[in-house]
Tab-separated table of N, CA and C and ligand atoms in Angstrom:
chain	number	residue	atom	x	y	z
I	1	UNK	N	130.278	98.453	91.504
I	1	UNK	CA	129.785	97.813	90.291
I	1	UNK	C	130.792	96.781	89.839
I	2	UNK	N	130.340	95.390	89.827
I	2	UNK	CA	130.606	94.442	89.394
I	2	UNK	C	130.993	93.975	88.156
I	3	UNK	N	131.735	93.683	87.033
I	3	UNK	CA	131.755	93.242	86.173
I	3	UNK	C	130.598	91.746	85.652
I	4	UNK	N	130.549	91.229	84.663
I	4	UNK	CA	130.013	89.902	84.729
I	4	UNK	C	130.872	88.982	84.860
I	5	UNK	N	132.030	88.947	84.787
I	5	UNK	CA	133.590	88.289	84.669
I	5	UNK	C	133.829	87.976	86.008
I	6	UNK	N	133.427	89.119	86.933
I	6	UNK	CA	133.741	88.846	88.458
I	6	UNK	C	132.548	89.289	89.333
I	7	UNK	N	131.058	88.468	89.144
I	7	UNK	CA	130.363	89.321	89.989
I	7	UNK	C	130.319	89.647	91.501
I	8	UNK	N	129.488	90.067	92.179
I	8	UNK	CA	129.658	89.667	93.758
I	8	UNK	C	128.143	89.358	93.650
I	9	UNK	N	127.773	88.898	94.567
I	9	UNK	CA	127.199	88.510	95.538
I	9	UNK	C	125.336	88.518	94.718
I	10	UNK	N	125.179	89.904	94.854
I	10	UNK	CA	124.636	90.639	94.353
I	10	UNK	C	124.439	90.784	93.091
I	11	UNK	N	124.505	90.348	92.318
I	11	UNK	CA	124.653	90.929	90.721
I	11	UNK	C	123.635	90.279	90.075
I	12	UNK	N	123.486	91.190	89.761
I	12	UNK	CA	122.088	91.355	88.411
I	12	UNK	C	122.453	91.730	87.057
I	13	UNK	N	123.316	92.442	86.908
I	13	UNK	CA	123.489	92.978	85.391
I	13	UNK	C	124.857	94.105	85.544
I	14	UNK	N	125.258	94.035	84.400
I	14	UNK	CA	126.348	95.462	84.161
I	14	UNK	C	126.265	96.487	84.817
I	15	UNK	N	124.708	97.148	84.680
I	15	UNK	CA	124.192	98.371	84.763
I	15	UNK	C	123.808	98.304	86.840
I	16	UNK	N	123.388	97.819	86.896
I	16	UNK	CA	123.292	97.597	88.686
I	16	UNK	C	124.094	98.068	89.722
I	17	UNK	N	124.223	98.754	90.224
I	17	UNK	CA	125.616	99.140	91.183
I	17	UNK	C	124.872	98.091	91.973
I	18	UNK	N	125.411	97.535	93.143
I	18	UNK	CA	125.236	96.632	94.055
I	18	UNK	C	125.713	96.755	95.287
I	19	UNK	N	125.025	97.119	96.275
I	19	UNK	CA	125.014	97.745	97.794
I	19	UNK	C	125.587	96.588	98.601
I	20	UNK	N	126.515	96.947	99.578
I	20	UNK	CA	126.844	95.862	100.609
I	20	UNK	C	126.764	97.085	101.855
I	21	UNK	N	126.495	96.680	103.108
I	21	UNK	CA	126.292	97.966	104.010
I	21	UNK	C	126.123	96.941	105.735
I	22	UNK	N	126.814	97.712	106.485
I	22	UNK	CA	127.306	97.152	107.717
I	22	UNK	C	127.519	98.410	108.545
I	23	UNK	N	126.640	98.294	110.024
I	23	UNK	CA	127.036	99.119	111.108
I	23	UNK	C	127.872	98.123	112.228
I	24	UNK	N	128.664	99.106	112.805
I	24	UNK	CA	129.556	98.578	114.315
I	24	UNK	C	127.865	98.623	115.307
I	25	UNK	N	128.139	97.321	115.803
I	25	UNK	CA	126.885	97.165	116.606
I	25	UNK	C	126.058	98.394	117.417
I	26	UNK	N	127.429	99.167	117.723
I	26	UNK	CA	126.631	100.553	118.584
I	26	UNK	C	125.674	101.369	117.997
I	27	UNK	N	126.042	101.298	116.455
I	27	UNK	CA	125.367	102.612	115.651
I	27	UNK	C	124.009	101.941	114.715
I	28	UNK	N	124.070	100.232	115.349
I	28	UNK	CA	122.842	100.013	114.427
I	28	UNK	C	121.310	100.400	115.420
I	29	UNK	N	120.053	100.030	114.979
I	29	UNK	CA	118.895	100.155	115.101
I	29	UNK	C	118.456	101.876	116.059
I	30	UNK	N	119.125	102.229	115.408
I	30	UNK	CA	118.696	104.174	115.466
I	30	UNK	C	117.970	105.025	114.247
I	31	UNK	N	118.271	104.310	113.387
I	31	UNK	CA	117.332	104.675	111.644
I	31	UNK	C	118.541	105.061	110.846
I	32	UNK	N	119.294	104.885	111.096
I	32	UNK	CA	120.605	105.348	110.443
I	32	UNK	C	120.849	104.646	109.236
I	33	UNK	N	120.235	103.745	109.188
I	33	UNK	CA	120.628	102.075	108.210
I	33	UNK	C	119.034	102.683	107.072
I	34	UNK	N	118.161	103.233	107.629
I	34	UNK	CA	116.810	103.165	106.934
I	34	UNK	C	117.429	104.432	106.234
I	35	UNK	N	117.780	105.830	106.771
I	35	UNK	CA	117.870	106.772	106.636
I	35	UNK	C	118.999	106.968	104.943
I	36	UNK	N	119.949	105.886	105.699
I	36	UNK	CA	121.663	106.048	104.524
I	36	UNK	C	121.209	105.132	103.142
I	37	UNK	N	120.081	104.278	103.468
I	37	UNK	CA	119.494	103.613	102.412
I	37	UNK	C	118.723	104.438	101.175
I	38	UNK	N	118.010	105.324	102.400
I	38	UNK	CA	117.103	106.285	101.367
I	38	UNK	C	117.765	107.337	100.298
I	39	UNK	N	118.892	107.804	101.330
I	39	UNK	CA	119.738	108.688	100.689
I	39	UNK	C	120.608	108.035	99.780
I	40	UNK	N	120.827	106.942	99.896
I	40	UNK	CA	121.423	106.173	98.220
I	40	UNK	C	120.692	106.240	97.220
I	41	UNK	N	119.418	105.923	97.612
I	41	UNK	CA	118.628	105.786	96.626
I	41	UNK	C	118.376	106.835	95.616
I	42	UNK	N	118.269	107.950	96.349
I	42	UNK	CA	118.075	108.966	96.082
I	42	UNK	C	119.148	109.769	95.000
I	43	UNK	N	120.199	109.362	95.596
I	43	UNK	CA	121.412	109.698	94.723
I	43	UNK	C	121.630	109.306	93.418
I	44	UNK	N	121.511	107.494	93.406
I	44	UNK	CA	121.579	107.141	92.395
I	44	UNK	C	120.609	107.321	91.199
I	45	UNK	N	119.238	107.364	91.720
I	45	UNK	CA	118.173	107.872	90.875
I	45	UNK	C	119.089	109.654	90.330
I	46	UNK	N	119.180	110.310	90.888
I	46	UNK	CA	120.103	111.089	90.399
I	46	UNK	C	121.223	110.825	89.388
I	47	UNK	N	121.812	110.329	90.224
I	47	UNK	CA	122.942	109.725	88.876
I	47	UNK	C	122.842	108.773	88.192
I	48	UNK	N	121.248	108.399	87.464
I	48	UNK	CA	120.848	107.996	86.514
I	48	UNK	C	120.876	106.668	86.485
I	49	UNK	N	120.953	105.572	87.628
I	49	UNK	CA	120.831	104.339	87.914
I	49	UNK	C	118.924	103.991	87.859
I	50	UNK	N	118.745	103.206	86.855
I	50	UNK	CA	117.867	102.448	87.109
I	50	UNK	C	117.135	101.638	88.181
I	51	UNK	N	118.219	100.910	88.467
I	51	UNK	CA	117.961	100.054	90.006
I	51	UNK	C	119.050	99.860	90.332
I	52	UNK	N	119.009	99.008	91.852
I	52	UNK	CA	120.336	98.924	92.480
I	52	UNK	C	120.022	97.603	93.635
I	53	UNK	N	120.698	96.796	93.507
I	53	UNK	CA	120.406	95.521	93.913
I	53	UNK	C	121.585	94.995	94.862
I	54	UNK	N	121.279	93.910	95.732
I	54	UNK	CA	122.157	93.640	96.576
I	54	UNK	C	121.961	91.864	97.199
I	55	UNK	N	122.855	91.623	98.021
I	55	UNK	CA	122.236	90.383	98.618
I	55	UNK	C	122.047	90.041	100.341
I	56	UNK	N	121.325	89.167	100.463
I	56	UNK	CA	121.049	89.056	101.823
I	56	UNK	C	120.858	87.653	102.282
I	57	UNK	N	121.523	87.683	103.363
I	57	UNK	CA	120.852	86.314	103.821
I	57	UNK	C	119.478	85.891	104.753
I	58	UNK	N	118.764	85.004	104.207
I	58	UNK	CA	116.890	85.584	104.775
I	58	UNK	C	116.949	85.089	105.850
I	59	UNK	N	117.909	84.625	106.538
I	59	UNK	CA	118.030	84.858	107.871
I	59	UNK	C	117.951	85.973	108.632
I	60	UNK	N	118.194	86.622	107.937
I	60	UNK	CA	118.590	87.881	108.666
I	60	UNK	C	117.368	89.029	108.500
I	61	UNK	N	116.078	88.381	109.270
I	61	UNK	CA	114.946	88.944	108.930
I	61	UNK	C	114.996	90.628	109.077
I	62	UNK	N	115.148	90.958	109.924
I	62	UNK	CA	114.843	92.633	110.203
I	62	UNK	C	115.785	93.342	109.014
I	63	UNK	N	117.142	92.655	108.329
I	63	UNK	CA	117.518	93.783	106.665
I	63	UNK	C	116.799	93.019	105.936
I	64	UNK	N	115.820	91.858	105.502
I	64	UNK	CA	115.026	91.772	104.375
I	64	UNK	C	113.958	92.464	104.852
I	65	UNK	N	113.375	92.734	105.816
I	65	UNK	CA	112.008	93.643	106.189
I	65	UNK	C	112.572	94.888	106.229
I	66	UNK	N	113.755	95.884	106.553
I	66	UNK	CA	113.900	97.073	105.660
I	66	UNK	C	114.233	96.996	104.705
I	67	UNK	N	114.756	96.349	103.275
I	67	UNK	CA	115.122	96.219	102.656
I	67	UNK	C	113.872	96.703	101.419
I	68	UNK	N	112.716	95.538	102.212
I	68	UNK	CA	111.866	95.053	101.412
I	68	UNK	C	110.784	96.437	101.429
I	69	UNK	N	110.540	97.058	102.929
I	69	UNK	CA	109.665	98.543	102.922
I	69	UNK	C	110.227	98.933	102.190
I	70	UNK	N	111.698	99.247	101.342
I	70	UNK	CA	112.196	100.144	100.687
I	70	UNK	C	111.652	100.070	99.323
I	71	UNK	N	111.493	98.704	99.453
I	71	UNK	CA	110.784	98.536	98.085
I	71	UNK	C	111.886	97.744	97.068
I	72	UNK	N	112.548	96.767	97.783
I	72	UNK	CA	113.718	95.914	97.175
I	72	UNK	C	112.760	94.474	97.085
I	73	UNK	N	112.866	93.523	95.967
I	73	UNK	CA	111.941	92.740	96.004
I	73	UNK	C	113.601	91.473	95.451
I	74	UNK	N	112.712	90.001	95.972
I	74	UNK	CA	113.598	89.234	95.461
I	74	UNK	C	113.472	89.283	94.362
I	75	UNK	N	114.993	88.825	93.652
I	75	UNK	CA	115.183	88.282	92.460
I	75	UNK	C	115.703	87.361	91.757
I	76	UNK	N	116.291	86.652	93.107
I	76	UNK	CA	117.401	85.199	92.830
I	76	UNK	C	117.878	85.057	93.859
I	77	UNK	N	118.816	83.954	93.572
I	77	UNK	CA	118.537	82.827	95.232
I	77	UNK	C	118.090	82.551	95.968
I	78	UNK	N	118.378	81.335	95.577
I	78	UNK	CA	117.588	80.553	96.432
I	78	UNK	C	118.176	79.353	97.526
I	79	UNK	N	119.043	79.648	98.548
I	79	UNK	CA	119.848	79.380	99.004
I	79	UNK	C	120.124	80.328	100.492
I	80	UNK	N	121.546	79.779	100.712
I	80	UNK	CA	121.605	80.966	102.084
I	80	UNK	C	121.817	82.651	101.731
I	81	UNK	N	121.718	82.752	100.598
I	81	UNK	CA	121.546	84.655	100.150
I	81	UNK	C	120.357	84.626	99.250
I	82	UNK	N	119.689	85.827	99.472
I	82	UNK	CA	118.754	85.930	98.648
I	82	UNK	C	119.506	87.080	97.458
I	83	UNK	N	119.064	87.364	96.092
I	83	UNK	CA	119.309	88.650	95.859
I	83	UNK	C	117.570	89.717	95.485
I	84	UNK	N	118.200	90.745	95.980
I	84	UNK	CA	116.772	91.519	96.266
I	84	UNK	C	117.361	93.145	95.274
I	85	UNK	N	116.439	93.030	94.440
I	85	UNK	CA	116.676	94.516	93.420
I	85	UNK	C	115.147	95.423	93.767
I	86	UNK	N	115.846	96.739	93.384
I	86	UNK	CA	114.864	98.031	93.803
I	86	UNK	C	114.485	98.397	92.541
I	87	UNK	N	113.606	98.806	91.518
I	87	UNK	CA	113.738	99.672	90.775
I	87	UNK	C	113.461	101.325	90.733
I	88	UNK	N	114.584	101.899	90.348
I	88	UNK	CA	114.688	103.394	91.275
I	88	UNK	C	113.625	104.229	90.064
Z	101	COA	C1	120.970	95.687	108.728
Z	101	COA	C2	121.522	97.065	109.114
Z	101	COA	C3	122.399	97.622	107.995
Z	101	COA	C4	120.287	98.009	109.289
Z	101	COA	O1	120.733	99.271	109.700
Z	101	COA	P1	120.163	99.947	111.017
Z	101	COA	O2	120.700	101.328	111.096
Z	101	COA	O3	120.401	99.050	112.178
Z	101	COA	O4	118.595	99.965	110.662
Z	101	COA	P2	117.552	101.039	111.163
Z	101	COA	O5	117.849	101.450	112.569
Z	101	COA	O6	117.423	102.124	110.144
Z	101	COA	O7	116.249	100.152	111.201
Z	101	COA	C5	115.534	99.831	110.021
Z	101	COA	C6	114.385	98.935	110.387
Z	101	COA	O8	114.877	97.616	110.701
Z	101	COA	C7	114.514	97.259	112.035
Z	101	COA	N1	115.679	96.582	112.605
Z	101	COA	C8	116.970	96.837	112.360
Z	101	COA	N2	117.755	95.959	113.020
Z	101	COA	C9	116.894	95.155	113.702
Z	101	COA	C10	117.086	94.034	114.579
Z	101	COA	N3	118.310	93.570	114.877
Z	101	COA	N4	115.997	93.427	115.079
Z	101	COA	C11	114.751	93.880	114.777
Z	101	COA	N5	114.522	94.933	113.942
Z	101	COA	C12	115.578	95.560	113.445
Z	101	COA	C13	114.217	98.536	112.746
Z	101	COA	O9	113.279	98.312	113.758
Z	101	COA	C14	113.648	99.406	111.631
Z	101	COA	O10	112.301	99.179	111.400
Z	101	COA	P3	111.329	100.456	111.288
Z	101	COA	O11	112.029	101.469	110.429
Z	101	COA	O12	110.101	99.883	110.673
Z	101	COA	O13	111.159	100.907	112.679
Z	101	COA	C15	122.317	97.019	110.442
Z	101	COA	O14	121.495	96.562	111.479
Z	101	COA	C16	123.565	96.158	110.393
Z	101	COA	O15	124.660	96.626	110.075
Z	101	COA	N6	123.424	94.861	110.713
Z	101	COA	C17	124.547	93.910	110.715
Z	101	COA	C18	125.146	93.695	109.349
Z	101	COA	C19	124.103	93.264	108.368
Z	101	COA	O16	123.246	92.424	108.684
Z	101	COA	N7	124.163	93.849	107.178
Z	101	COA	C20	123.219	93.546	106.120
Z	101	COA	C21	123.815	92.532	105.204
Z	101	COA	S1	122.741	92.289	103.802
């Protein structure tokens, strides 16, 4: 979680934690990335997060198409990052 003073990338608001997430090439496209997503989600809806937002570059079609099944929708930029928020 970001301040507004120093956001990253990602930032939407105070309240937002903001996801950044990276596999070593070996361990990606096994569901591991779909799987560790869900289980965030899950958590934070637990620990009382509203939503949780992040950024992407829409190049990078196959994390805006899981991103987006997850149910992360854009919300800004418009440029080489998109930012894409969930509401949990
Ligand atoms: C993006 C990333 C985090 C996804 O994690 P992952 O463990 O590879 O994803 P999963 O195996 O759970 O796959 C999720 C979905 O994306 C698809 N997918 C993932 N990588 C893909 C690729 N390179 N090409 C095509 N489809 C891909 C899978 O087919 C899967 O779709 P499905 O669930 O409908 O079958 C991971 O690939 C990664 O670290 N990539 C490099 C860094 C990066 O781009 N980070 C995101 C920055 S915003």
């Amino acid at each position: 979680m970001f301040g507004e003073a120093d956001p990253g990338y990602g930032f939407v608001n105070g309240e937002t934690p903001e996801l950044g997430i990276a596999f070593k090439p070996e361990f990606r496209q096994q569901g591991v990335g779909r799987r560790l997503l869900g289980a965030i989600m899950d958590q934070a809806r637990l620990d009382g997060f509203a939503s949780l937002s992040l950024s992407v570059d829409p190049a990078n079609e196959a994390a805006v198409r899981l991103y987006s099944s997850l149910g992360f929708e854009r919300c800004g930029g418009y440029t080489s990052s998109w930012t894409m928020k969930v509401e949990l």
